[in-house]
Structures are given as C-alpha cells and as structure tokens.
PDB file of C-alpha atoms in Angstrom:
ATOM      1  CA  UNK A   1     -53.513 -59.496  -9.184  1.00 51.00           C
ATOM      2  CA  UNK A   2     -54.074 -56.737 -11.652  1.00 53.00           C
ATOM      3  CA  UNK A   3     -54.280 -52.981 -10.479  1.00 53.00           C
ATOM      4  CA  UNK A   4     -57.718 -51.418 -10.745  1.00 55.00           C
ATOM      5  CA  UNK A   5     -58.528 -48.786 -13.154  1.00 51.00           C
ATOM      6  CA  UNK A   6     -58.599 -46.348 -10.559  1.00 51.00           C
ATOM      7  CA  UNK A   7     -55.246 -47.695  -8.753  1.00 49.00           C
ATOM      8  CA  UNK A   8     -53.681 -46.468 -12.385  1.00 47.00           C
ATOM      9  CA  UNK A   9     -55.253 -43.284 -12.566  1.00 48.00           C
ATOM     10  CA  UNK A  10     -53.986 -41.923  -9.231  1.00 49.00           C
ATOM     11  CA  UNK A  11     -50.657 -43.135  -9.906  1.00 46.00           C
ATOM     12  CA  UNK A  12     -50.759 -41.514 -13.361  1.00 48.00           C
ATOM     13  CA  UNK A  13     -51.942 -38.710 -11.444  1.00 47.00           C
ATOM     14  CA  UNK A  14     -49.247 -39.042  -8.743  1.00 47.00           C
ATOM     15  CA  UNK A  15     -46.135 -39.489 -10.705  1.00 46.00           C
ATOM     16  CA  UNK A  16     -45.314 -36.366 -11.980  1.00 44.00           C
ATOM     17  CA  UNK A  17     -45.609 -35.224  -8.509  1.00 41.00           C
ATOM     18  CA  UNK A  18     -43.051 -37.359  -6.943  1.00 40.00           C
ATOM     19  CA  UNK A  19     -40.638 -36.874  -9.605  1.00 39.00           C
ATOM     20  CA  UNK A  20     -41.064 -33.370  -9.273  1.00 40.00           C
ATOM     21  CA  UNK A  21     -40.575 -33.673  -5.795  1.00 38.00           C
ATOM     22  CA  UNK A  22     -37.439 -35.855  -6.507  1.00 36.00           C
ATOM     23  CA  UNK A  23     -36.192 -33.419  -8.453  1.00 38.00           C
ATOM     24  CA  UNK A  24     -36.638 -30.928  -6.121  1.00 34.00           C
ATOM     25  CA  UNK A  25     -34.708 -33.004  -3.616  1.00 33.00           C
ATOM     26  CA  UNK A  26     -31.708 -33.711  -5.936  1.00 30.00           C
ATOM     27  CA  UNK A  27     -31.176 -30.041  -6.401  1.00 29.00           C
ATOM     28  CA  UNK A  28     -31.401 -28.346  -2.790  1.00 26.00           C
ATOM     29  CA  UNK A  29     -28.122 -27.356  -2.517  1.00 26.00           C
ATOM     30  CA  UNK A  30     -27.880 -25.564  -5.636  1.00 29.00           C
ATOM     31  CA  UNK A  31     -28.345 -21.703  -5.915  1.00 29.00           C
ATOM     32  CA  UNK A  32     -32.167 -21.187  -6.934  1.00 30.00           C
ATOM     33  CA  UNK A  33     -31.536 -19.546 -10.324  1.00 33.00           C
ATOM     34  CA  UNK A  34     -30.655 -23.346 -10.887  1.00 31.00           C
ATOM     35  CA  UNK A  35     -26.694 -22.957 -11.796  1.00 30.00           C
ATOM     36  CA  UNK A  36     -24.089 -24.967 -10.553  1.00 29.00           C
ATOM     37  CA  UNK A  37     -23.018 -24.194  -6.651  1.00 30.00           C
ATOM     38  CA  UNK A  38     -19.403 -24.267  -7.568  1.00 31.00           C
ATOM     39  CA  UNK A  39     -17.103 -20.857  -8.101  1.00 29.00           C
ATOM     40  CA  UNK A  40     -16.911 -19.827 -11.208  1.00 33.00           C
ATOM     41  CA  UNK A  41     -14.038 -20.647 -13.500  1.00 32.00           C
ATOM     42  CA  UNK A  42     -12.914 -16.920 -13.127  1.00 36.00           C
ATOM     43  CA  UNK A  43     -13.051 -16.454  -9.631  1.00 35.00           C
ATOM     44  CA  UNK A  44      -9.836 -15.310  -7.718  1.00 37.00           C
ATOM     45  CA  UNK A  45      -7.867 -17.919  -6.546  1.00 34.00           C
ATOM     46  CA  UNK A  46      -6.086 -17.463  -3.371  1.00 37.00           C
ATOM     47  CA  UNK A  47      -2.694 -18.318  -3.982  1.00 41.00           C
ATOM     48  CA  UNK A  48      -0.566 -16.763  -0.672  1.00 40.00           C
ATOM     49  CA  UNK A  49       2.339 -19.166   0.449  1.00 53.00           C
ATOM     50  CA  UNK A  50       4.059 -16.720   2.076  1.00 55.00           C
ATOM     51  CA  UNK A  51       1.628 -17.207   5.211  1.00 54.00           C
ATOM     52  CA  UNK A  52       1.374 -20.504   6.780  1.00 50.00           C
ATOM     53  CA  UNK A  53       0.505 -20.488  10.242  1.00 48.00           C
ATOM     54  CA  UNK A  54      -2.739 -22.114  10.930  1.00 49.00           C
ATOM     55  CA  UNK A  55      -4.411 -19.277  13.487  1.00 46.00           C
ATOM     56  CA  UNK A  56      -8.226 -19.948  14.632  1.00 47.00           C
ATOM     57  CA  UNK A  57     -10.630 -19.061  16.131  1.00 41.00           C
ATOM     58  CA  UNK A  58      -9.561 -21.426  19.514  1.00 43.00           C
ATOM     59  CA  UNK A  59      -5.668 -21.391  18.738  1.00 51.00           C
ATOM     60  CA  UNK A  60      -3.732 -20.347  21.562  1.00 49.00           C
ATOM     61  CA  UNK A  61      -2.469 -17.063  20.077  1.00 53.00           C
ATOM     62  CA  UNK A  62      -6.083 -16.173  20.055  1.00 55.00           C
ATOM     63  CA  UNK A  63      -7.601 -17.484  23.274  1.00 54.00           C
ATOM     64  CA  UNK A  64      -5.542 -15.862  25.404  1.00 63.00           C
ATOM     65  CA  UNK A  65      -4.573 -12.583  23.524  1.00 63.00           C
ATOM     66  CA  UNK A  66      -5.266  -9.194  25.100  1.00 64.00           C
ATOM     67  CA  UNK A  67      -7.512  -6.523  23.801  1.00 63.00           C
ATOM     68  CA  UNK A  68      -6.254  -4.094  21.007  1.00 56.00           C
ATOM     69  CA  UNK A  69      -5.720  -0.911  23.177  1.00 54.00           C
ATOM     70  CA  UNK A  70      -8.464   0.586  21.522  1.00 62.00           C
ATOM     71  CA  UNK A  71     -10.345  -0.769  18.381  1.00 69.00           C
ATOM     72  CA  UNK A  72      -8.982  -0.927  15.116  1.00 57.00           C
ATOM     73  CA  UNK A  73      -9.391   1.624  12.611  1.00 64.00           C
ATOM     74  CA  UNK A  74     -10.308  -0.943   9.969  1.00 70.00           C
ATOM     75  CA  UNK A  75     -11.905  -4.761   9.529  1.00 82.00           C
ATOM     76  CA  UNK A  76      -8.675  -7.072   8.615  1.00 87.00           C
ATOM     77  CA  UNK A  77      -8.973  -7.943   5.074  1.00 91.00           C
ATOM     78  CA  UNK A  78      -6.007 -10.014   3.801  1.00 95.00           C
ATOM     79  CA  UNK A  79      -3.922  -8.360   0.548  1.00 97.00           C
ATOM     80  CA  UNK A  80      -4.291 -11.369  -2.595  1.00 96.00           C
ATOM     81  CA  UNK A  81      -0.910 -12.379  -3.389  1.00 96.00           C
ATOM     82  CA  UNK A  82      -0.311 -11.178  -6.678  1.00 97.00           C
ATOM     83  CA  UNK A  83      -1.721  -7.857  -5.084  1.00 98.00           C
ATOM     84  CA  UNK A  84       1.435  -8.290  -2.477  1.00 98.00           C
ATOM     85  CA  UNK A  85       3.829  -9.132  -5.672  1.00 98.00           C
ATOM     86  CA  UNK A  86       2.356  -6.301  -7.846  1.00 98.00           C
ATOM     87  CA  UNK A  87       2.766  -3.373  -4.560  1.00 98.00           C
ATOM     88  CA  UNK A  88       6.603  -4.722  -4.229  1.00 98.00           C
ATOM     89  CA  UNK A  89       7.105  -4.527  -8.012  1.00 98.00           C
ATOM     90  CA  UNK A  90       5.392  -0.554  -8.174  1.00 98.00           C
ATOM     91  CA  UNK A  91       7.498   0.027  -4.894  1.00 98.00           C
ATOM     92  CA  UNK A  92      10.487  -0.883  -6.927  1.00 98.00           C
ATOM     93  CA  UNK A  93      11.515  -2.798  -3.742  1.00 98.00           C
ATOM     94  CA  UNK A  94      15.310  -3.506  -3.809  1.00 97.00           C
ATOM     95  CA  UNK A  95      18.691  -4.362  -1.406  1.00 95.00           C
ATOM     96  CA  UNK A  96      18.796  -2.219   1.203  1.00 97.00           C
ATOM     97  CA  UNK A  97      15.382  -0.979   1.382  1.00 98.00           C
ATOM     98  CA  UNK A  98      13.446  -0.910   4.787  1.00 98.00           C
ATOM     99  CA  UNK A  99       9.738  -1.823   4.427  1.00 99.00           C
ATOM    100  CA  UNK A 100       6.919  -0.661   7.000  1.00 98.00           C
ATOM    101  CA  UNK A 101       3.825  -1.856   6.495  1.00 98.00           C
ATOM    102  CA  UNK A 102       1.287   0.064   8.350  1.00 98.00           C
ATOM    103  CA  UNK A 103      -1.824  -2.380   9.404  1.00 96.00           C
ATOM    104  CA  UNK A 104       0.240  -5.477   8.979  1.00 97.00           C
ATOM    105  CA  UNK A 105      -2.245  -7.918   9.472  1.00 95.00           C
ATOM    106  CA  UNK A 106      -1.083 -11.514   9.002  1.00 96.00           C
ATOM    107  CA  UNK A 107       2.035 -10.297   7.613  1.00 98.00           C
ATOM    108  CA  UNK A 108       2.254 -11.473   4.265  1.00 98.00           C
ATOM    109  CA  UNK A 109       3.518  -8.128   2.720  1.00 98.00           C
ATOM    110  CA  UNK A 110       7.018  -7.806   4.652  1.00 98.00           C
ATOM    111  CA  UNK A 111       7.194 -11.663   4.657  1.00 98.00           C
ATOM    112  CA  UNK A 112       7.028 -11.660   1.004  1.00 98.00           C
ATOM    113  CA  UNK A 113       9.249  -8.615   0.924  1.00 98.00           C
ATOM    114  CA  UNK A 114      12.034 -10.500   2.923  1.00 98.00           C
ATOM    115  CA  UNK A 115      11.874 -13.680   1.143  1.00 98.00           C
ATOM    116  CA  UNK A 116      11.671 -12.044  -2.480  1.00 97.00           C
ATOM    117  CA  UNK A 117      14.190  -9.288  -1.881  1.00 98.00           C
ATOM    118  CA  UNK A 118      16.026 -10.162   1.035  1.00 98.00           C
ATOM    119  CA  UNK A 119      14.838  -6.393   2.570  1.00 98.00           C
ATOM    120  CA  UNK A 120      14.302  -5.868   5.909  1.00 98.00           C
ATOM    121  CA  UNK A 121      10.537  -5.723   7.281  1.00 98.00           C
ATOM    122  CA  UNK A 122       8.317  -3.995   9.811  1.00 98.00           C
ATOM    123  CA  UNK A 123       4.889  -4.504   9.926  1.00 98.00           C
ATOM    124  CA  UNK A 124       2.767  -2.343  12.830  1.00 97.00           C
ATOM    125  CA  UNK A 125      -0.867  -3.553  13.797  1.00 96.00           C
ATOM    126  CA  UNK A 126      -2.596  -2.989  17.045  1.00 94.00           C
ATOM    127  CA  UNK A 127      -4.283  -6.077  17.031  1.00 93.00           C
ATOM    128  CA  UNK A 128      -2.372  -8.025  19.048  1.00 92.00           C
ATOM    129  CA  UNK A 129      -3.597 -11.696  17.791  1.00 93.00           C
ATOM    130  CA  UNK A 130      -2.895 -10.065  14.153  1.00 94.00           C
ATOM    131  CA  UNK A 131       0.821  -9.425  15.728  1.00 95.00           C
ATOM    132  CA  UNK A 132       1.058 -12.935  16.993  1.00 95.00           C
ATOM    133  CA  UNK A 133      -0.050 -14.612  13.643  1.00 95.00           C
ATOM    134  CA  UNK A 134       2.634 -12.707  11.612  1.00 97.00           C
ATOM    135  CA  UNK A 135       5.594 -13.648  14.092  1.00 96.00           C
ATOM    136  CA  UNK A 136       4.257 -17.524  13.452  1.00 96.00           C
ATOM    137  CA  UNK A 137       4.016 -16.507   9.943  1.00 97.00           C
ATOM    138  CA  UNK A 138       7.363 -15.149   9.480  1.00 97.00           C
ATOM    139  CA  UNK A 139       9.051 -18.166  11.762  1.00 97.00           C
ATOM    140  CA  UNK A 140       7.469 -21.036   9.347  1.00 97.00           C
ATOM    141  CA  UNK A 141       8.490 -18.619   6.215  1.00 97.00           C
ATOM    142  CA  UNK A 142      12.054 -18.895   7.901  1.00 98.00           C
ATOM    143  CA  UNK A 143      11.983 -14.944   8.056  1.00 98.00           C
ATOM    144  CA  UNK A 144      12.622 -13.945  11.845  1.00 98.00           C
ATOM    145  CA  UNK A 145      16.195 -12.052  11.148  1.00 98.00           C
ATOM    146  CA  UNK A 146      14.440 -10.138   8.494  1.00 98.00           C
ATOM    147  CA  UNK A 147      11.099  -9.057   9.900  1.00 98.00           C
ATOM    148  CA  UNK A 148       9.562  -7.457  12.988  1.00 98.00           C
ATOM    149  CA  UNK A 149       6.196  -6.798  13.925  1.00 98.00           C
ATOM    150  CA  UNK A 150       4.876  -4.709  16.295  1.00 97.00           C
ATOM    151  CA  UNK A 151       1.792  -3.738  18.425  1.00 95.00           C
ATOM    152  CA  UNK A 152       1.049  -0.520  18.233  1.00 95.00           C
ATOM    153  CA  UNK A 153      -0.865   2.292  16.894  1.00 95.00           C
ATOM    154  CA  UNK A 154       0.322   3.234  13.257  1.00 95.00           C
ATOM    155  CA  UNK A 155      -0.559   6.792  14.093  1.00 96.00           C
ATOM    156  CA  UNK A 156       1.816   6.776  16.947  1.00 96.00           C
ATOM    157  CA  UNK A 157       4.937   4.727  15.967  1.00 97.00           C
ATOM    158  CA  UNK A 158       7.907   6.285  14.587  1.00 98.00           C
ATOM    159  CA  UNK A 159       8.066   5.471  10.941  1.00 98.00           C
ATOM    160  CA  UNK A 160      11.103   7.479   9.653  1.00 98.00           C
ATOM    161  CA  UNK A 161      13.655   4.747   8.825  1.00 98.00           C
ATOM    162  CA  UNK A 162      11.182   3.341   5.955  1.00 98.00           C
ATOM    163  CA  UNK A 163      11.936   3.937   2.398  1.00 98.00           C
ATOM    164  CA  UNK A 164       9.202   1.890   1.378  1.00 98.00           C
ATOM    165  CA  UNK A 165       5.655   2.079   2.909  1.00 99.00           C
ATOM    166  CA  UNK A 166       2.604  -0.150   2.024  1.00 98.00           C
ATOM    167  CA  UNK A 167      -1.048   0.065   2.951  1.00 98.00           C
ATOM    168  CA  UNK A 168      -4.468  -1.482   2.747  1.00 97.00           C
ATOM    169  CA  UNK A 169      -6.417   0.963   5.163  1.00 96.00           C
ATOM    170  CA  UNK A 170      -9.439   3.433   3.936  1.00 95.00           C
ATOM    171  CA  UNK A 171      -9.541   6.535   1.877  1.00 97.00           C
ATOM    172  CA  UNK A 172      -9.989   8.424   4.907  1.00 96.00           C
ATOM    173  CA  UNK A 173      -7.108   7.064   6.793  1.00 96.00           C
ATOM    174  CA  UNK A 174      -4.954   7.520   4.031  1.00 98.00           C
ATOM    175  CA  UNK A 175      -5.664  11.114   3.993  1.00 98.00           C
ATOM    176  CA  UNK A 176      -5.307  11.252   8.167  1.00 97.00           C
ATOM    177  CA  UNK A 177      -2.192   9.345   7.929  1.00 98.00           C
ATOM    178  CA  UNK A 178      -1.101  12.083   5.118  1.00 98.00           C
ATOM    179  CA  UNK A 179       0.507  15.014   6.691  1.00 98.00           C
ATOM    180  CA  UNK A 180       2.863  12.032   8.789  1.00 98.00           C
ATOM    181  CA  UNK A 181       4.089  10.299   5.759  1.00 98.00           C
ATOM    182  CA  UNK A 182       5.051  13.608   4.423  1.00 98.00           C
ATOM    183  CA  UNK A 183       6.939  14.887   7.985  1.00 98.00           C
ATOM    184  CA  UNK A 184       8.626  11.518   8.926  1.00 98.00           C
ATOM    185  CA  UNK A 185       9.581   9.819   5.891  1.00 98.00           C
ATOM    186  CA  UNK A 186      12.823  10.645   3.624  1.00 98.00           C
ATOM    187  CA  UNK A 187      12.702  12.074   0.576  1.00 98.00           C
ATOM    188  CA  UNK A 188      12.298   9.409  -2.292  1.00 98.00           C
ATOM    189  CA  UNK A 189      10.439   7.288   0.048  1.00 98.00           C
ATOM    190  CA  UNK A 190       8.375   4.906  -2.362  1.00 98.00           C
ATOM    191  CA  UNK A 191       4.278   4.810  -0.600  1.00 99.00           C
ATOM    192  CA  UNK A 192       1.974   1.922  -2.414  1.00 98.00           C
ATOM    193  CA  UNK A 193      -1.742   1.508  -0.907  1.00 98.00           C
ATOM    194  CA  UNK A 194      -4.015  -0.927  -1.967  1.00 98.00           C
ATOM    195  CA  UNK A 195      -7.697  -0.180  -3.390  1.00 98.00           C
ATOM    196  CA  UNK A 196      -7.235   3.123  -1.655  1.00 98.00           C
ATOM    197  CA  UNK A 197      -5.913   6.187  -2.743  1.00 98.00           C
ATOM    198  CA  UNK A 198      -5.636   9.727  -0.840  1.00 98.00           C
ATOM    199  CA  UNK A 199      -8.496  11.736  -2.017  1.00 98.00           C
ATOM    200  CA  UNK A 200      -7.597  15.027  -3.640  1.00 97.00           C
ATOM    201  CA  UNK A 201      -5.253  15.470  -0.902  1.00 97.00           C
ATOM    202  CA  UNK A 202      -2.181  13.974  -2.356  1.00 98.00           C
ATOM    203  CA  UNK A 203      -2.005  12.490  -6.692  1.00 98.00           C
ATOM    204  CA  UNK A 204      -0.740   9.424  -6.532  1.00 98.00           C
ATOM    205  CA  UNK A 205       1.959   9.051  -9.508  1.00 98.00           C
ATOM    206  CA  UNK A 206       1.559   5.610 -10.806  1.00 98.00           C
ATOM    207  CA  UNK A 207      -1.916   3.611 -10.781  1.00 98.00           C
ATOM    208  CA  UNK A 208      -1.994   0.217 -11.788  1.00 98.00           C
ATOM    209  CA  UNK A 209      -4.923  -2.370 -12.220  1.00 98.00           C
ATOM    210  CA  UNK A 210      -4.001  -5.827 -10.836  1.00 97.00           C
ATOM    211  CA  UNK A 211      -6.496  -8.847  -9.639  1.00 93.00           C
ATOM    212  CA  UNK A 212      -9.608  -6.731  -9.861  1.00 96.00           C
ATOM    213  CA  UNK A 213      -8.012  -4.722  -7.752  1.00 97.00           C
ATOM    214  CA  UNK A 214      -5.946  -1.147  -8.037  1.00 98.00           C
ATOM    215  CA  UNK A 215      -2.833   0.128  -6.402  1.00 98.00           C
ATOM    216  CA  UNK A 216      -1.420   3.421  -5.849  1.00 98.00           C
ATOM    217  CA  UNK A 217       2.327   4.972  -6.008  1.00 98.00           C
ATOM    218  CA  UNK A 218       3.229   7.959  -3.824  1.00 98.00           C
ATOM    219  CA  UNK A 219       7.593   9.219  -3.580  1.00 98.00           C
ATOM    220  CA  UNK A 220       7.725  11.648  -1.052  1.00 98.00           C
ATOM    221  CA  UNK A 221       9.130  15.224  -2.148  1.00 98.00           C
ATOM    222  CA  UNK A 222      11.791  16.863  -1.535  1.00 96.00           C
ATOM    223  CA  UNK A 223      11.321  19.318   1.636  1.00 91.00           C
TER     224      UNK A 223
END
C-alpha cells in the first residue's frame, strides 16, 4: 500500500525535526558552545605520588575525627607537584635541613622533602583529619622516621628549629605570620610560599613562575 500524498508531506515536514531533535539528544552532555566535554590538551595534570592514602568523605580518619579547635584560617587547597619540587629546589633543600611546613595539609611537601632529600619533616595543621591523612600518607610513602605532623595552631607552635619553611596560606596570613618568622627562626633560614607573597611588608628575594603558578623566596636576616 502506497503512502498518501499527504502521509509524505508531513513526514517531509517532520524529518528535519526529529533529526534535529536527535541531534540534540546525541550532544547533551557536551558544553553548549558545542566543544568537546573533555580537558583540554593543556590542562594541569595532577601528577602527586608522594600522597597515597585514599581519605573520604566516610573513611574512618574522617568519621570519627574531632573538630579543629577553632576553624581554619584557610580552605585546604593541595600544592601541584611540580609546585612541591620547584619550592624544595628555590629552598635549596639539602642534608641536614629541618623542614616545617606551616598548614600541612595532606602532607605532600615534607613527604616529598624526606623522600627526595632524606631531610627531616614537620608539617603543623589544625585540622585534625588533615593531620590524620598525612601520617597515612607518610606511612604508605615509607616516611614515618623522617616526618611528623602535628595538630596545632601554626600561630602558636614553636617553629625555631626550621631552617627551611614552606607555605600555601593567604597574603594576609603571610604578613600576620611575619613578625614570628623573623623572631623564631635562625638566621639563613630559607622561607618559600606558594601563590602568596608578603605584601610590602617583607621583598621576597627570588620569584619564580612554575605550573601557572608563582613562588616566593624569603632568608631570614641577620639580627
């Protein structure tokens, strides 16, 4: 049985509507400017293997965690690897250096600092499920005898046997954490801070560009 004439026009009419509509359907999920929903080819890779532990949401370091003892001063934000490599290289981190780093997070920068240099670490963060995700860190990176991290407030803890310091806090707590630095720490101390520098309160002396990123050196003066 043949279609009728007007059985052909409607579909004539109708099929650029359903393949528009097909179309349509093929390409939800991409972004609406119509490019591809995959990163670009330039995008930052994350390439950390100096943190392993797998710490979520429900993980028992986090479900039963106490409260920070009052909030942090800053979101956590991980430090990029080569961002961790390039601080330790502007630090000149060597033997016999003693690394602090103040808001320690996962722990990734004294991990990387024991395993790279064999230096002993301590990394301070008053999050306490932070604290407990670098100790499982630094036990999987095989790390323990080198590293120590602490809960507590990096305003408050004694920070005088560091001769290397790293950072990735704000502007603003760089400049509060200032006048410290410059009362506790030795002379020749080596300071490096991530995306943040310390205002016009304090030059840094080296500035380097690194993963989109920049880092700042500070050496503490002479008294």
């Amino acid at each position: 049985m043949k279609p009728s004439k007007k059985t052909l026009l409607a579909l004539a009419i109708c099929a650029p509507i359903l393949l528009a509509c097909a179309d349509q359907a093929v390409n939800a999920y991409e972004p609406v400017d119509g490019s591809a929903a995959a990163a670009p080819a330039d995008a930052p890779v994350d390439t950390t293997h100096t943190v392993t532990a797998d710490i979520g949401a429900d993980a028992a370091a986090v479900s039963d965690a106490p409260r920070p003892s009052r909030e942090p001063d800053v979101i956590y934000v991980p430090t990029p690897e080569p961002v961790v490599d390039a601080m330790l290289n502007l630090a000149g981190v060597r033997e016999g250096d003693v690394l602090y780093d103040l808001g320690s997070g996962d722990g990734r920068i004294p991990i990387a600092a024991a395993q790279r240099f064999g230096v002993r670490g301590v990394g301070v963060d008053i999050n306490p499920v932070r604290v407990r995700e670098a100790n499982a860190n630094a036990e999987t990176a095989g790390v323990t005898d080198l590293v120590t991290f602490k809960e507590a407030d990096l305003f408050e803890e004694d920070i005088s046997e560091a001769t290397v310091v790293t950072l990735y806090l704000l502007q603003s707590l760089n400049v509060k954490l200032r006048p410290k630095l410059l009362a506790e720490l030795k002379p020749g101390t080596r300071i490096v801070s991530h995306a943040f520098d310390m205002a016009d309160q304090w030059a840094p002396e080296q500035t380097q560009e690194v993963d989109g990123t920049r880092i700042y050196l500070w050496t503490v003066p002479e008294r």
